[in-house]
CSV table of C-alpha atoms in Angstrom, one decimal:
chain,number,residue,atom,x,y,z
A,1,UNK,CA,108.0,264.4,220.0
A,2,UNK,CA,105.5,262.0,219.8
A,3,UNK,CA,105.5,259.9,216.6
A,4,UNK,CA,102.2,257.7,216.5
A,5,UNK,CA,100.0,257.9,213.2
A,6,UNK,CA,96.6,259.5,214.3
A,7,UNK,CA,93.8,258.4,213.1
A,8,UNK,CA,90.5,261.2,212.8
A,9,UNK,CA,87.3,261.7,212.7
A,10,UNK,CA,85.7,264.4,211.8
A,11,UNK,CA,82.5,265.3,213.8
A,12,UNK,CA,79.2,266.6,212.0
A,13,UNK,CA,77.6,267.9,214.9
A,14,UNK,CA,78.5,267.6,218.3
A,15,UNK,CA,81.2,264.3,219.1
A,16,UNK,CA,82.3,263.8,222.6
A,17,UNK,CA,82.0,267.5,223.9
A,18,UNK,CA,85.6,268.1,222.5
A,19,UNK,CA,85.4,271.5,221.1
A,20,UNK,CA,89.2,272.2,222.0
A,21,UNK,CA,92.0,270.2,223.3
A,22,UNK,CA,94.7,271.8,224.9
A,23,UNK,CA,98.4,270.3,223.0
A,24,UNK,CA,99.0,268.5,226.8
A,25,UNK,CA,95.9,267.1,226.2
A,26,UNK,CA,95.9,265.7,222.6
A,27,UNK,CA,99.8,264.5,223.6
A,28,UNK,CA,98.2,262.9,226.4
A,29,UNK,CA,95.5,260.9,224.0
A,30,UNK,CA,97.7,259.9,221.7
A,31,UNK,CA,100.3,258.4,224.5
A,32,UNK,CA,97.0,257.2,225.7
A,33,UNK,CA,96.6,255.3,222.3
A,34,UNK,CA,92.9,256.6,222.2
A,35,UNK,CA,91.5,255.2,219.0
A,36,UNK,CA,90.5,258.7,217.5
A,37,UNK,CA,89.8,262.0,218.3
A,38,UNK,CA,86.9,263.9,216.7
A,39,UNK,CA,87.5,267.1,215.0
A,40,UNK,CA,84.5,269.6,215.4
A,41,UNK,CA,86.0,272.6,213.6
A,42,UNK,CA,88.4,271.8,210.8
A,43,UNK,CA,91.9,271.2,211.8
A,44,UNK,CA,91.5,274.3,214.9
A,45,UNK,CA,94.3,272.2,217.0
A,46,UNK,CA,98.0,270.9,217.0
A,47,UNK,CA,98.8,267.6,217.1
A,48,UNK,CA,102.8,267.1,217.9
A,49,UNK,CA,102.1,263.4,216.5
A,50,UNK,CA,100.0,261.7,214.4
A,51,UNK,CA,96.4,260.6,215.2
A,52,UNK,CA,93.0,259.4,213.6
A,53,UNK,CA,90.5,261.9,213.7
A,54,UNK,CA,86.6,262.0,213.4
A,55,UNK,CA,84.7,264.5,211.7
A,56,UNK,CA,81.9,265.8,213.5
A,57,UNK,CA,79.4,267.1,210.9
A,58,UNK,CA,76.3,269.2,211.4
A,59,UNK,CA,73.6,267.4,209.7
A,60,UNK,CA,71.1,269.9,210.4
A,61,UNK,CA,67.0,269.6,211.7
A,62,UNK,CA,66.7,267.5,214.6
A,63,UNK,CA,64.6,268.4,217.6
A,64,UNK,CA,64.3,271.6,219.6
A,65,UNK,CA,67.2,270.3,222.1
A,66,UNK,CA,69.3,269.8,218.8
A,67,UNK,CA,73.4,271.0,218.6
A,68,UNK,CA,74.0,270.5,214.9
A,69,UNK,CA,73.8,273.0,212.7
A,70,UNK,CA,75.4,276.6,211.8
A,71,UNK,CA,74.5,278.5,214.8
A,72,UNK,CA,75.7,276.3,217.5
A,73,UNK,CA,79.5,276.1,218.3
A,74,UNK,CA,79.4,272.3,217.7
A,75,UNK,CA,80.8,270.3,214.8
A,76,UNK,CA,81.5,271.0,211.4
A,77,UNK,CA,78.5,272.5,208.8
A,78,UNK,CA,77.5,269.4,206.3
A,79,UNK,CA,78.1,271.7,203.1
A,80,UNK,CA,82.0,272.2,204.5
A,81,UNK,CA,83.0,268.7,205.6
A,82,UNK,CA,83.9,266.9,202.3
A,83,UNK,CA,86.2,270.0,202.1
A,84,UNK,CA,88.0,269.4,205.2
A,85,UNK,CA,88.7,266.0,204.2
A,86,UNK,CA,90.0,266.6,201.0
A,87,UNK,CA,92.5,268.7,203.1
A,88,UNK,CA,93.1,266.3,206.0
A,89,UNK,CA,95.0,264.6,202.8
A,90,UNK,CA,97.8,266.9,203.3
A,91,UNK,CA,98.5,266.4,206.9
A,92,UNK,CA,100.9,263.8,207.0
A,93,UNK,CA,100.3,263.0,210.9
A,94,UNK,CA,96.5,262.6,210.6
A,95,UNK,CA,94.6,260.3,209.2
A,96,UNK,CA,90.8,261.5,209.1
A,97,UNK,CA,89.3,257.8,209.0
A,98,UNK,CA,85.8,258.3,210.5
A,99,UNK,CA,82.7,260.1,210.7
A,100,UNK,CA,80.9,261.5,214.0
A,101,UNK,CA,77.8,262.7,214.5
A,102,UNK,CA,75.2,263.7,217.5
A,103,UNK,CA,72.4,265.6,216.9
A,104,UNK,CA,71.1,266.7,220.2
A,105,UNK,CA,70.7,265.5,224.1
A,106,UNK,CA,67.4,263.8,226.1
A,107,UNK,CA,65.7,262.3,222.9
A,108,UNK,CA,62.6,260.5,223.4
A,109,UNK,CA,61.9,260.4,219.8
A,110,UNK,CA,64.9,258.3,218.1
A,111,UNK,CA,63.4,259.5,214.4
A,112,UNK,CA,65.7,262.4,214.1
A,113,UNK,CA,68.4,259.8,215.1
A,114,UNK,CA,67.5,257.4,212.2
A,115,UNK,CA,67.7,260.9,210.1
A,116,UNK,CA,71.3,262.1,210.5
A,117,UNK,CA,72.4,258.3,210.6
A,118,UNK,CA,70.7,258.3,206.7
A,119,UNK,CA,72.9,261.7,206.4
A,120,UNK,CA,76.0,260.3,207.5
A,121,UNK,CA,75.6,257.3,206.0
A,122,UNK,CA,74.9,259.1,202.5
A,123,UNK,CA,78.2,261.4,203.3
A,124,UNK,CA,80.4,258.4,203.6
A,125,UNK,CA,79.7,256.9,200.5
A,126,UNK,CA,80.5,260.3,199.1
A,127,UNK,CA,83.9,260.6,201.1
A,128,UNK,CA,85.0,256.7,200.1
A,129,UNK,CA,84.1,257.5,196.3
A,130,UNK,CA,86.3,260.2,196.1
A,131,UNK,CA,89.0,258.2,197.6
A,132,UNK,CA,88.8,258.6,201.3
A,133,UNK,CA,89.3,255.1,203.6
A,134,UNK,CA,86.5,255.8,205.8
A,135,UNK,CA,86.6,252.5,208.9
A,136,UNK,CA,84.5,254.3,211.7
A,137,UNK,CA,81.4,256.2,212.2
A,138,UNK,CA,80.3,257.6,215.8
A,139,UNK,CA,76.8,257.8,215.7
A,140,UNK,CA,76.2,259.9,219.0
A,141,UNK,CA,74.1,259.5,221.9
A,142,UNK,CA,71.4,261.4,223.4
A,143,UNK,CA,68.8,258.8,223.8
A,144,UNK,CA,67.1,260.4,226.8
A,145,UNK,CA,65.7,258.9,229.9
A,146,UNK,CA,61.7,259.2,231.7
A,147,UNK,CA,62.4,262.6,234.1
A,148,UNK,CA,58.6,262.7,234.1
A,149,UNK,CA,56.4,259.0,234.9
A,150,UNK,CA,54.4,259.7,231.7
A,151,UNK,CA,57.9,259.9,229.3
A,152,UNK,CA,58.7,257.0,227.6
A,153,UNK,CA,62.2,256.4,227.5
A,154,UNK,CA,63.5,254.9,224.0
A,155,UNK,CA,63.4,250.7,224.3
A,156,UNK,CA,67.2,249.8,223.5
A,157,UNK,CA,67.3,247.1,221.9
A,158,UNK,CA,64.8,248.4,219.4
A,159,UNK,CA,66.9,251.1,218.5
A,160,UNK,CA,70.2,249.3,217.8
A,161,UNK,CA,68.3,247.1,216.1
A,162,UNK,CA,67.4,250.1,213.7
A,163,UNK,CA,70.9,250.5,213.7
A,164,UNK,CA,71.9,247.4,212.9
A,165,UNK,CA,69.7,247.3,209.7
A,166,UNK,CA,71.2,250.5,208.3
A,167,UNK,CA,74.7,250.3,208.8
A,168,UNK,CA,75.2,246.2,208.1
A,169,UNK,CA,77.6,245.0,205.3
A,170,UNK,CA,78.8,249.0,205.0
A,171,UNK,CA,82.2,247.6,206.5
A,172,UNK,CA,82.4,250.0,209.2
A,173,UNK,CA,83.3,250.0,213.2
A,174,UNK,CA,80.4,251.4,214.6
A,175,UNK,CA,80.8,253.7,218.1
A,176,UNK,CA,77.6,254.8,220.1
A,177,UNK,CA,77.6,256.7,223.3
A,178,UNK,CA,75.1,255.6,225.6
A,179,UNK,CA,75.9,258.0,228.1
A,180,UNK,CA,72.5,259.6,229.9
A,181,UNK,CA,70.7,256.3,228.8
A,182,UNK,CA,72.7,253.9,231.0
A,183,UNK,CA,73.4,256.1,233.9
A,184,UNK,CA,70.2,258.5,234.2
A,185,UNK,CA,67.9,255.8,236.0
A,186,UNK,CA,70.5,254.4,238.4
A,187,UNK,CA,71.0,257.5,240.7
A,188,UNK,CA,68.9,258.9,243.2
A,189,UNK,CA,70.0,262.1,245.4
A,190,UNK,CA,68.8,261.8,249.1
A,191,UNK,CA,68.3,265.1,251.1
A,192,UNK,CA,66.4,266.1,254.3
A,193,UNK,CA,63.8,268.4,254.7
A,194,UNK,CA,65.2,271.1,257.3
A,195,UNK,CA,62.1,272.9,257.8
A,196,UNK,CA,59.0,274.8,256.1
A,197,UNK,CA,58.0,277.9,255.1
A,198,UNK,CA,54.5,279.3,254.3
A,199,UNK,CA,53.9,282.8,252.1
A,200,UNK,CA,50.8,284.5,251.9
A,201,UNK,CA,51.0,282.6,248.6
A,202,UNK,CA,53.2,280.0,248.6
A,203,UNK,CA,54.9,276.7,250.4
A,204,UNK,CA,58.5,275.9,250.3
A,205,UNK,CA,59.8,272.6,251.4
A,206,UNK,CA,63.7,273.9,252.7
A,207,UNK,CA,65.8,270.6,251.5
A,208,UNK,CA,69.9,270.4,252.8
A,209,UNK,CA,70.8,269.6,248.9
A,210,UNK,CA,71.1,272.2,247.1
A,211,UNK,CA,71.8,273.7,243.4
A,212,UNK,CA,75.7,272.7,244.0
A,213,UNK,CA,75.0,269.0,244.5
A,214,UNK,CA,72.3,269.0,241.5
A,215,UNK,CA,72.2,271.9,239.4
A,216,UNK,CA,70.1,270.2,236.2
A,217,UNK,CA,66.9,272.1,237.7
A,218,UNK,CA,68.9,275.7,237.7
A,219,UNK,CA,70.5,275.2,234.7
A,220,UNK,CA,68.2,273.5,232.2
A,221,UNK,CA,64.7,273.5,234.3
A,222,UNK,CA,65.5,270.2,233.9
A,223,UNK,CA,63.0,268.1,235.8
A,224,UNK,CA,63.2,265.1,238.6
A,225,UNK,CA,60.6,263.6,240.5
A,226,UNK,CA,60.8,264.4,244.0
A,227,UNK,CA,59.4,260.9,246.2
A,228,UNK,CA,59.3,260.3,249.7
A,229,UNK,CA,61.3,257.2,251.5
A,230,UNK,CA,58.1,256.6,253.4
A,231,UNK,CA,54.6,257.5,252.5
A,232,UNK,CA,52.9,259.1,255.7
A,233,UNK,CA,49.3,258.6,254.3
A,234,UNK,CA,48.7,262.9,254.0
A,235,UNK,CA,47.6,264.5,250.9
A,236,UNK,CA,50.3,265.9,248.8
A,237,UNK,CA,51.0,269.6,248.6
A,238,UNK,CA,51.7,272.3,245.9
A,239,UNK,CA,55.3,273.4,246.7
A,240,UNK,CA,58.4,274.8,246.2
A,241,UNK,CA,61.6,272.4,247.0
A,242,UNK,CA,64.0,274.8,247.6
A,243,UNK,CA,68.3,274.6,248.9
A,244,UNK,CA,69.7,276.3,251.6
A,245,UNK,CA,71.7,278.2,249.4
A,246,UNK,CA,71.1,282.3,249.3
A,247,UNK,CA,70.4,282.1,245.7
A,248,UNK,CA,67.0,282.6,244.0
A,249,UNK,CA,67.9,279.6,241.7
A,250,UNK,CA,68.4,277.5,244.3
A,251,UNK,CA,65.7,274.9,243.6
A,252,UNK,CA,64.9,271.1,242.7
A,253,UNK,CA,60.9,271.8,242.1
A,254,UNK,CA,58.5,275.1,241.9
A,255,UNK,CA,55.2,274.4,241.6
A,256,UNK,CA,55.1,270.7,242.2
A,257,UNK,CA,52.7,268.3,243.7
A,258,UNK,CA,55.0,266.8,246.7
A,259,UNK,CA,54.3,264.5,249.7
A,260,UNK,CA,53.2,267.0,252.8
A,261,UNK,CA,56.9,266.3,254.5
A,262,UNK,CA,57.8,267.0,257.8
A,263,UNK,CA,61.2,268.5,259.3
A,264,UNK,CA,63.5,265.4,259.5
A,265,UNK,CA,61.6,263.5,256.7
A,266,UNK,CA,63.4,262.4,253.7
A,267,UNK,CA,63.2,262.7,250.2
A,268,UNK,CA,64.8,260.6,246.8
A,269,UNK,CA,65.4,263.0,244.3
A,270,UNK,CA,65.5,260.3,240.9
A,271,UNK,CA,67.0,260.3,238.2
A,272,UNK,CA,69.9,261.8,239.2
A,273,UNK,CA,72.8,259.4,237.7
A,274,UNK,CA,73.4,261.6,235.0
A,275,UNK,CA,74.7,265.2,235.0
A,276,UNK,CA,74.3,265.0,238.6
A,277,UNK,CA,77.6,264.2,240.9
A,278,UNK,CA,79.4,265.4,237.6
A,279,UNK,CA,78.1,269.0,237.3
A,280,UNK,CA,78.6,268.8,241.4
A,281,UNK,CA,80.7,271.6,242.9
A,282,UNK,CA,81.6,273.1,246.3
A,283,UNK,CA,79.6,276.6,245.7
A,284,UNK,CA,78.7,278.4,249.1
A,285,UNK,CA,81.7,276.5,250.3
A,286,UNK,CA,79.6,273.7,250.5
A,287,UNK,CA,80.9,270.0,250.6
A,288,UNK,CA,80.1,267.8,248.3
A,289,UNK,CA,77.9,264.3,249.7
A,290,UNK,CA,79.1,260.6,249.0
A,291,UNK,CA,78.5,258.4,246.8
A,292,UNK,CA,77.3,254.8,248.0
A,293,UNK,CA,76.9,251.8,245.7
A,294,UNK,CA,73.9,249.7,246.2
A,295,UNK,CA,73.4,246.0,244.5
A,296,UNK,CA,71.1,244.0,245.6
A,297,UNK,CA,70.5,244.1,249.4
A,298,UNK,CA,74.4,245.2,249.5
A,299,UNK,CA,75.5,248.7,249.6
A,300,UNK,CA,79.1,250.5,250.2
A,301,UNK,CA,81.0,253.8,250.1
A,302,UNK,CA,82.5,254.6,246.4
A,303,UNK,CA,83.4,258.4,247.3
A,304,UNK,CA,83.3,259.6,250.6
A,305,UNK,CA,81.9,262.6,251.9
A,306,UNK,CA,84.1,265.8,251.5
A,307,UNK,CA,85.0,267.8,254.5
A,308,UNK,CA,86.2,271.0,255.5
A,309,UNK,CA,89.4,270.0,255.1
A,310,UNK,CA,89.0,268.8,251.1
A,311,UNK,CA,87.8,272.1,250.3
A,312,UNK,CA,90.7,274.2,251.4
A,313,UNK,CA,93.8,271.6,250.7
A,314,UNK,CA,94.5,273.3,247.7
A,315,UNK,CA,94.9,276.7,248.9
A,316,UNK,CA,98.4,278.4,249.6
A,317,UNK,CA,100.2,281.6,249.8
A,318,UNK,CA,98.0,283.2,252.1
């Protein structure tokens, strides 16, 4: 058995997306010698050795796409952290050093931020005067990224800056997580138009992606421009960009304003480097695209294209 002090912290809203670790997986961090694991429900897990944890507190408010608070299933309630601490003294193999905290996804507005960071801050002094060695804080992500051309995407340098100012000369190791921020922008999806269709009242634009290769429009209406690769001078339409897939949530767009496209003609689905390849899967038995690198004027193959064969190599017994 595994041996290794653990350091913890415990997350006040939602750290990392960690609700539960399977015991393989928490031996697996600590052999891993990941610098902490955040907690989001008390103690809820096993840890055959010792490790640092994070508390992931619920500092409540926040903006409508918030997770913090009593009613979602992520972190730990603000009124029961200092609680669980107090406890985490009696587990010899953890060590809850550190204080997480996210309070939401795709924020435009870093105010709220700024707001649980006062929160946390506020709870650490509280946990360190009653004896607690707090050394980390996670402050979260969820800066969000411009889906839309009018969004303003948070500048950030600004916002570390706020950071900066607030959490200097506290003696701390600060963590962020970036996430959506750094990768949103950088990835585009390319698919085809296949061919048209035309309602008594409506247009659909038939695409070969489909709700497997990008399911953020499905799942959280989530919205990405649609662009052509070449402008053919026509006036846009009002249309539906719809998947080959026999699913009525098979979709990219309804209702949008898109170039008038012909069969063949391609389209740039942006935004896409976030919760894109990631939330990817083969549904409808479909195989997932590549993924190609470009920098600069140079481009190459990171992950090739899936085949038949990938989707079946797992089977057996039949």
């Amino acid at each position: 058995m595994l041996r290794k002090l653990a350091v913890a912290t415990i997350a006040v809203g939602l750290a990392g997306g960690a609700l539960g670790l399977g015991t393989a997986a928490q031996a697996q961090a600590v052999k891993a010698g990941v610098l902490t694991c955040n907690v989001a429900s008390g103690f809820g897990f096993i840890f055959g050795s010792s490790r640092a944890v994070n508390c992931t507190f619920a500092p409540g408010g926040g903006p409508p796409q918030h997770y913090a608070g009593a009613i979602n299933k992520f972190g730990v309630d603000i009124g029961e952290v200092e609680a669980i601490y107090d406890r985490a003294r009696s587990l010899g193999n953890l060590v809850a050093s550190g204080v997480s905290c996210h309070i939401g996804s795709q924020l435009l507005d870093t105010g709220p931020v700024m707001e649980a960071v006062d929160k946390v801050l506020a709870l650490i002094e509280r946990l360190r005067a009653a004896g607690h060695v707090i050394r980390y804080v996670d402050l979260g992500g969820g800066l969000g990224v411009a889906y839309k051309s009018a969004d303003a995407a948070p500048e950030i340098r600004a916002f570390i800056g706020k950071l900066k100012n607030k959490v200097q000369g506290r003696e701390l190791a600060v963590m962020v997580e970036p996430g959506r921020s750094i990768a949103g922008a950088a990835g585009v999806l390319l698919t085809r138009v296949l061919y048209r269709k035309r309602t008594p009242k409506k247009e659909f634009l038939i695409v070969d992606a489909a709700m497997n290769d990008l399911i953020r429009p499905a799942l959280y209406q989530g919205h990405h421009e649609i662009v052509p690769l070449r402008k053919n001078g026509r006036p846009a339409i009002l249309a539906d960009v719809v998947g080959p897939v026999c699913e009525s949530g098979d979709f990219l767009a309804r209702d949008r304003e898109v170039a008038d496209a012909a069969p063949g003609d391609l389209f740039a689905v942006s935004t896409a480097g976030a919760y894109g390849f990631v939330l990817a899967s083969n549904y409808n038995s479909r195989s997932r695209p590549p993924e190609i690198l470009v920098s600069g004027d140079q481009w190459r193959t990171i992950r090739a294209r899936e085949t038949f064969e990938d989707l079946i190599r797992g089977e057996q017994g039949f």
